Amino acid sequence: MKLNERSVAHYALSDSPADHTGFLRTWGGAGTPPTPSGAGRRCWFVLKGNLLFSFESRESRAPLSLVVLEGCTVELAEAPVSEEFAFAIRFDAPGVRPHLLAADGPAAQEAWVKALSRASFGYMRLVVRELESQLRDARHSLALRRHSSWKAGPGHQKPQAPERPSPGPENGHPVSKDCRPEDLVEERGSRPAGRGLAEWQGPAGLFLGRRQSPSLPETSYFSMLHNWYGQEIVELRQRWLQRAWASRPERENRDGH
Amino acid sequence: MRYNEKELQALSRQPAELAAELGMRGPKKGSVLKRRLVKLVVNFLFYFRTDEAEPVGALLLERCRITQEEPSGFSICFMEDPERKYHFECCSEEQCQEWMGALRRASYEFMRRSLIFYRNEIQKMTGKDPLEQFGISEEARFQLGGLKA
């Protein structure tokens, strides 16, 4: 089976952000003999989107291997040598052996398992769909608020609409105060499709300014996806919520409540 | 670069976002148009001989450009060598538009840009980070710059 390998390797080395990187020991996938010592081979791993690449070294320019993280599960595993921080990528397909990997320590192991188990396209799509509907709701309630304040007349400030908390910087992305959200309501219909960004799926659109936007995926696209992937999404959502639930205590500690 | 064909074959059997028999011509000189079953599954485009269960090949749809070609066809080329084009022939203009739209949205990097766009817009409107409620606001894959490789 053919694959556009040169383009895949090009993507692996491109300047678009990596989602996780680090050294891991590997006991090889199909066709790789085990190392004589049994300690595995130490390689540099780069996770990009739903693709996991390995390299001989950090500086190496040619990927040794590729694993597409779709239809797989990531779980803690026992390495051939005891007391390794090992985990396995398992595929639900006949005759496919799991990929056995090991990190240098428990923190790295946890970070890798977390990053790999959230790497699928479906997970990303689920989060995008969730945010898309949240944005639609936010715009809808804003439009209602504008409507009710128009009815109340200019003399009556603060209709029954709830107060908005003042925006503050979060995650290093300061929220602009000069932005008038009202613009966005009108903007949506009239905005050109943003072909320039969409045409090259490359880095052109990766470093967006605050006022720039990628071409908005049309709502019809998402509702189409919703119908086609309805079942898959319901399942993924459940798993996602479970995961979100599982990580709650951690967050509560951090937030101090 | 080593990869397990069986893993990719398993992916090719997953539900497709779009699937149709199209005319396809590879980038090699002298390639002729062949009838192929073409399936879009996540960010991979699989193509099959019409009488075979396993795909002939797959294209990863990252860092690529989709261009309309006359008449009622489109091509895919990749950034590292834009001269190499994969040509596809559709039955109608409508089908062609459907495929081009779906392929342009099929990349993981496109999804990531959409997510960051929505996240910023929501944050500007409500003052809240929408990812916080799910405990994933710190995730590297949802940040603007991400990690440097």
Coordinates of N, CA and C in Angstrom, one line a residue, chain A residues 1-7 10-11 14 17-19 32 47 49-51 63-66 68 70 91 93 95-96 99 115 118-119 121 123-125 127-128 131-132 134-135 138-139 142 164-165 170-171 173 175 179 184 195 197 199-203 205 210 213-218 221 225 228-229 240 244 251, chain B residues 1-8 10-11 15-17 42-44 46 55-65 78-81 84 103-115 117-119 121-127 129-147:
Chain A
M1 N 0.8 -1.2 0.0 CA 0.0 0.0 0.0 C 0.9 1.3 0.0
K2 N 0.5 2.1 -0.9 CA 1.4 3.4 -1.1 C 0.9 4.4 0.0
L3 N 1.9 5.3 0.3 CA 1.6 6.4 1.2 C 2.5 7.6 0.7
N4 N 1.9 8.8 0.7 CA 2.7 9.9 0.3 C 3.8 10.2 1.3
E5 N 4.7 9.3 1.4 CA 5.7 9.4 2.5 C 6.5 10.7 2.6
R6 N 6.9 11.2 1.4 CA 7.7 12.4 1.4 C 6.9 13.6 2.1
S7 N 5.6 13.6 1.7 CA 4.8 14.7 2.3 C 4.6 14.5 3.8
H10 N 7.7 15.5 5.5 CA 7.7 16.9 5.4 C 6.9 17.5 6.6
Y11 N 5.7 17.0 6.7 CA 4.8 17.4 7.8 C 5.5 17.2 9.2
S14 N 7.9 19.9 9.7 CA 7.4 21.3 9.5 C 7.4 22.1 10.8
P17 N 3.2 23.4 15.2 CA 3.5 23.0 16.5 C 3.5 21.5 16.7
A18 N 4.4 21.0 17.5 CA 4.3 19.6 17.9 C 3.5 19.5 19.2
D19 N 2.7 18.4 19.4 CA 1.8 18.3 20.5 C 2.5 17.7 21.7
T32 N 11.1 -5.2 13.6 CA 12.3 -4.8 14.3 C 12.7 -5.8 15.3
L47 N 5.0 13.9 18.6 CA 3.5 13.8 18.4 C 3.0 15.0 17.7
G49 N -0.5 16.3 15.9 CA -1.9 15.9 15.5 C -2.1 14.5 15.9
N50 N -2.6 13.7 14.9 CA -2.9 12.3 15.2 C -1.7 11.4 14.7
L51 N -0.5 11.9 14.5 CA 0.6 11.1 14.1 C 1.7 11.1 15.1
P63 N 12.3 10.7 9.7 CA 11.6 9.9 10.7 C 11.8 8.4 10.5
L64 N 12.0 7.7 11.6 CA 12.2 6.2 11.5 C 10.9 5.5 11.3
S65 N 9.9 6.0 12.1 CA 8.6 5.3 12.1 C 7.5 6.2 12.2
L66 N 6.3 5.7 11.8 CA 5.1 6.5 11.9 C 4.0 5.6 12.5
V68 N -0.2 6.0 13.2 CA -1.4 6.9 13.1 C -2.3 6.5 14.3
E70 N -5.3 6.4 15.4 CA -6.7 6.3 15.1 C -7.1 4.9 15.4
F91 N -4.0 -1.6 18.9 CA -5.0 -1.4 17.8 C -6.0 -2.5 17.8
A93 N -7.4 -4.2 15.7 CA -7.4 -4.8 14.4 C -6.7 -6.1 14.4
G95 N -4.3 -9.1 14.0 CA -2.9 -9.3 13.6 C -2.0 -8.1 13.8
V96 N -2.5 -7.1 14.5 CA -1.7 -5.9 14.7 C -1.1 -5.9 16.1
H99 N 2.3 -1.4 20.1 CA 3.5 -0.7 20.2 C 3.9 -0.5 21.6
A115 N -1.3 12.6 26.4 CA -1.2 13.3 25.1 C -1.6 12.3 23.9
R118 N -5.4 11.5 23.7 CA -6.3 12.6 23.2 C -5.9 13.0 21.8
A119 N -5.1 12.2 21.1 CA -4.6 12.6 19.8 C -5.5 12.4 18.6
F121 N -8.2 12.4 15.6 CA -9.0 13.4 14.9 C -10.4 13.6 15.5
Y123 N -11.4 13.3 18.5 CA -11.3 14.0 19.8 C -11.3 15.5 19.5
M124 N -10.4 15.9 18.5 CA -10.2 17.3 18.1 C -11.5 17.8 17.6
R125 N -12.2 17.0 16.7 CA -13.4 17.4 16.1 C -14.5 17.6 17.1
V127 N -14.1 18.5 20.2 CA -13.9 19.8 21.0 C -14.3 21.0 20.1
V128 N -13.9 20.9 18.8 CA -14.3 22.0 17.8 C -15.8 22.1 17.8
L131 N -17.2 23.8 20.9 CA -16.9 25.2 20.9 C -17.8 25.9 19.9
E132 N -18.0 25.3 18.8 CA -18.8 25.9 17.7 C -20.2 26.2 18.2
Q134 N -21.1 26.4 21.4 CA -21.0 27.4 22.5 C -21.0 28.9 21.9
L135 N -20.2 29.0 20.8 CA -20.1 30.3 20.2 C -21.4 30.7 19.6
A138 N -23.5 31.9 22.4 CA -23.1 33.1 23.0 C -23.6 34.3 22.0
R139 N -23.4 34.1 20.7 CA -23.9 35.1 19.8 C -25.4 35.3 19.8
L142 N -26.2 37.2 22.9 CA -25.8 38.6 22.7 C -26.8 39.3 21.9
R164 N -21.7 40.6 32.5 CA -20.6 39.9 32.0 C -19.4 40.1 32.9
P165 N -18.7 39.0 33.3 CA -17.5 39.2 34.0 C -16.4 39.9 33.1
E170 N -5.8 35.1 30.1 CA -5.7 33.7 30.5 C -4.8 32.9 29.6
N171 N -4.1 32.0 30.1 CA -3.3 31.1 29.3 C -2.3 31.9 28.4
H173 N -2.9 34.4 26.7 CA -3.5 35.1 25.6 C -4.4 36.2 26.1
V175 N -7.0 38.9 26.6 CA -8.3 39.2 25.9 C -8.4 40.6 25.6
C179 N -12.3 45.1 21.6 CA -13.0 44.3 20.6 C -14.5 44.5 20.9
L184 N -19.0 41.0 15.5 CA -18.9 39.6 15.1 C -20.2 39.0 14.6
R195 N -10.3 32.1 1.7 CA -9.7 31.1 0.8 C -8.2 31.0 1.0
L197 N -6.3 31.4 3.4 CA -5.8 30.5 4.5 C -6.2 29.1 4.3
E199 N -6.5 27.5 1.5 CA -6.0 26.9 0.3 C -4.7 26.1 0.7
W200 N -3.8 26.8 1.3 CA -2.6 26.0 1.9 C -3.0 25.7 3.3
Q201 N -3.0 24.4 3.5 CA -3.4 24.0 4.9 C -2.2 24.2 5.8
G202 N -1.2 24.8 5.3 CA 0.1 24.9 5.9 C 0.2 26.0 7.0
P203 N 1.4 26.5 7.2 CA 1.6 27.4 8.3 C 1.0 28.7 8.2
G205 N -1.9 29.9 8.1 CA -2.9 30.2 9.1 C -2.6 29.9 10.5
R210 N -5.1 38.3 16.4 CA -6.4 38.3 17.1 C -7.5 38.5 16.2
S213 N -9.0 35.3 11.2 CA -9.7 34.1 11.5 C -9.5 33.1 10.4
P214 N -9.5 31.8 10.7 CA -9.5 30.9 9.6 C -10.9 30.9 9.0
S215 N -11.0 30.3 7.9 CA -12.3 30.3 7.3 C -13.2 29.5 8.2
L216 N -14.4 30.1 8.5 CA -15.3 29.4 9.4 C -15.9 28.2 8.8
P217 N -15.7 27.0 9.5 CA -16.4 25.9 8.9 C -17.9 26.1 9.0
E218 N -18.5 25.9 7.9 CA -19.9 26.3 7.8 C -20.7 25.4 8.8
Y221 N -21.7 22.0 7.5 CA -20.6 21.0 7.5 C -20.7 20.2 8.9
L225 N -21.7 16.4 9.6 CA -20.8 15.5 10.4 C -21.6 14.9 11.5
W228 N -23.6 12.1 10.3 CA -22.8 11.0 9.8 C -22.1 10.3 11.0
Y229 N -21.7 11.1 11.9 CA -20.8 10.6 13.0 C -21.6 10.6 14.3
W240 N -15.1 11.2 26.8 CA -14.5 12.5 27.1 C -15.0 13.1 28.4
A244 N -13.0 13.9 31.7 CA -13.1 15.3 32.3 C -13.4 15.1 33.7
R251 N -8.3 19.5 39.3 CA -8.6 20.9 39.0 C -9.1 21.6 40.2
Chain B
M1 N 10.9 5.3 6.2 CA 10.0 5.4 7.4 C 9.1 4.2 7.5
R2 N 9.2 3.6 8.7 CA 8.4 2.4 8.9 C 7.0 2.7 9.4
Y3 N 6.1 2.0 8.8 CA 4.7 2.1 9.3 C 4.0 0.8 9.1
N4 N 3.0 0.5 9.9 CA 2.3 -0.8 9.8 C 1.1 -0.7 8.8
E5 N 1.2 -1.4 7.7 CA 0.1 -1.3 6.7 C -1.2 -1.7 7.3
K6 N -1.1 -2.7 8.2 CA -2.4 -3.2 8.7 C -3.2 -2.2 9.5
E7 N -2.4 -1.3 10.2 CA -3.0 -0.2 10.9 C -3.7 0.7 10.0
L8 N -3.0 1.0 8.8 CA -3.7 1.9 7.9 C -4.9 1.3 7.2
A10 N -6.8 -0.9 8.5 CA -7.9 -0.8 9.5 C -8.6 0.6 9.5
L11 N -7.7 1.6 9.4 CA -8.3 2.9 9.3 C -9.1 3.1 8.0
P15 N -15.7 4.5 9.1 CA -16.7 5.2 8.4 C -16.1 6.4 7.7
A16 N -16.5 6.5 6.4 CA -16.0 7.6 5.6 C -16.8 8.8 5.7
E17 N -16.2 10.0 5.6 CA -16.9 11.2 5.5 C -17.5 11.4 4.1
V42 N -11.0 10.6 8.3 CA -10.3 11.6 9.0 C -9.3 12.4 8.1
N43 N -8.0 12.5 8.4 CA -7.2 13.3 7.5 C -6.4 12.4 6.5
F44 N -7.0 11.3 6.1 CA -6.4 10.5 5.1 C -7.4 10.3 4.0
F46 N -8.0 7.6 1.1 CA -7.7 6.3 0.7 C -8.2 6.1 -0.7
P55 N -6.9 -1.0 0.3 CA -6.6 0.2 -0.6 C -5.3 0.1 -1.3
V56 N -5.2 0.7 -2.5 CA -4.0 0.8 -3.2 C -3.0 1.8 -2.5
G57 N -3.6 2.8 -2.0 CA -2.8 3.8 -1.4 C -3.5 4.8 -0.5
A58 N -2.8 5.6 0.2 CA -3.4 6.6 1.0 C -2.6 7.9 0.9
L59 N -3.3 9.1 1.0 CA -2.6 10.4 1.0 C -2.9 11.0 2.4
L60 N -1.9 11.5 3.1 CA -2.1 12.2 4.3 C -2.4 13.7 3.9
L61 N -3.6 14.2 4.3 CA -4.0 15.5 3.8 C -3.5 16.7 4.7
E62 N -2.3 16.7 5.1 CA -1.7 17.9 5.8 C -0.8 18.6 4.8
R63 N -0.8 19.9 5.0 CA 0.1 20.8 4.2 C -0.1 20.5 2.7
C64 N -1.4 20.5 2.3 CA -1.7 20.2 0.9 C -2.6 21.4 0.3
R65 N -2.6 21.4 -1.0 CA -3.5 22.4 -1.6 C -4.5 21.7 -2.6
F78 N 1.1 18.7 -2.7 CA 1.6 18.9 -1.3 C 2.7 19.9 -1.3
M79 N 2.9 20.6 -0.2 CA 3.7 21.7 -0.1 C 5.2 21.5 -0.5
E80 N 5.7 20.3 -0.2 CA 7.1 20.1 -0.4 C 7.4 19.9 -1.9
D81 N 6.4 19.6 -2.7 CA 6.7 19.5 -4.2 C 5.4 19.8 -4.9
R84 N 4.0 18.0 -8.2 CA 3.5 16.7 -8.3 C 2.0 16.8 -7.9
L103 N -12.3 18.1 1.5 CA -10.8 17.9 1.6 C -10.1 19.0 2.2
R104 N -10.6 20.3 1.9 CA -10.0 21.4 2.5 C -10.2 21.5 4.1
R105 N -11.3 20.9 4.5 CA -11.5 20.8 6.0 C -11.0 19.6 6.6
A106 N -10.3 18.7 5.9 CA -10.0 17.4 6.4 C -8.7 17.4 7.2
S107 N -7.9 18.5 7.2 CA -6.7 18.4 7.9 C -6.8 18.7 9.4
Y108 N -5.9 18.0 10.1 CA -5.9 18.2 11.6 C -5.5 19.6 11.9
E109 N -4.6 20.2 11.1 CA -4.2 21.6 11.4 C -5.3 22.6 11.1
F110 N -6.2 22.2 10.2 CA -7.4 23.1 10.0 C -8.3 23.0 11.2
M111 N -8.5 21.8 11.7 CA -9.3 21.7 12.9 C -8.7 22.5 14.1
R112 N -7.4 22.4 14.2 CA -6.7 23.1 15.3 C -6.9 24.6 15.1
R113 N -6.8 25.1 13.9 CA -7.0 26.6 13.7 C -8.4 27.0 14.0
S114 N -9.4 26.1 13.6 CA -10.8 26.4 13.9 C -11.0 26.4 15.4
L115 N -10.4 25.5 16.1 CA -10.6 25.4 17.6 C -10.1 26.7 18.2
F117 N -9.6 29.6 16.9 CA -10.5 30.7 16.5 C -11.7 30.7 17.4
Y118 N -12.4 29.6 17.6 CA -13.6 29.6 18.4 C -13.3 29.9 19.8
R119 N -12.2 29.3 20.3 CA -11.8 29.6 21.7 C -11.6 31.1 22.0
E121 N -12.8 33.6 20.2 CA -14.0 34.4 20.0 C -14.9 34.2 21.3
I122 N -15.0 33.0 21.8 CA -15.8 32.8 23.0 C -15.3 33.6 24.2
Q123 N -13.9 33.5 24.3 CA -13.3 34.2 25.4 C -13.5 35.7 25.3
K124 N -13.5 36.3 24.1 CA -13.7 37.7 23.9 C -15.1 38.1 24.3
M125 N -16.1 37.2 24.0 CA -17.5 37.5 24.2 C -17.9 37.3 25.6
T126 N -17.4 36.2 26.3 CA -17.9 35.9 27.6 C -16.9 36.2 28.7
G127 N -15.7 36.4 28.3 CA -14.6 36.6 29.3 C -14.2 35.3 30.0
D129 N -12.7 31.2 29.5 CA -12.1 30.2 28.6 C -13.0 29.0 28.5
P130 N -13.6 28.7 27.3 CA -14.5 27.6 27.2 C -13.9 26.2 27.5
L131 N -12.6 26.1 27.5 CA -12.0 24.8 27.7 C -11.8 24.5 29.2
E132 N -11.9 25.5 30.0 CA -11.6 25.4 31.4 C -12.6 24.4 32.1
Q133 N -13.9 24.4 31.7 CA -14.9 23.6 32.3 C -14.5 22.1 32.1
F134 N -13.8 21.8 31.0 CA -13.4 20.4 30.8 C -12.0 20.0 31.3
G135 N -11.4 21.0 31.9 CA -10.0 20.7 32.5 C -9.0 20.5 31.4
I136 N -9.2 21.1 30.2 CA -8.2 20.8 29.1 C -7.6 22.1 28.6
S137 N -7.7 23.2 29.4 CA -7.3 24.5 28.9 C -5.8 24.5 28.8
E138 N -5.1 23.7 29.5 CA -3.6 23.7 29.4 C -3.0 22.8 28.3
E139 N -3.9 22.0 27.7 CA -3.4 21.1 26.7 C -2.6 21.8 25.6
A140 N -1.4 21.2 25.3 CA -0.5 21.8 24.3 C -1.2 21.9 23.0
R141 N -2.1 20.9 22.7 CA -2.6 20.9 21.3 C -3.7 22.0 21.1
F142 N -4.1 22.7 22.2 CA -5.1 23.7 22.0 C -4.5 25.1 22.2
Q143 N -3.2 25.2 22.3 CA -2.6 26.5 22.4 C -2.2 27.1 21.1
L144 N -2.1 28.4 21.1 CA -1.8 29.1 19.8 C -0.4 28.7 19.2
G145 N 0.6 28.7 20.0 CA 1.9 28.4 19.5 C 2.3 26.9 19.6
G146 N 1.7 26.3 20.6 CA 2.0 24.9 20.9 C 3.4 24.8 21.4
L147 N 3.9 23.6 21.5 CA 5.3 23.3 21.9 C 6.2 23.5 20.7

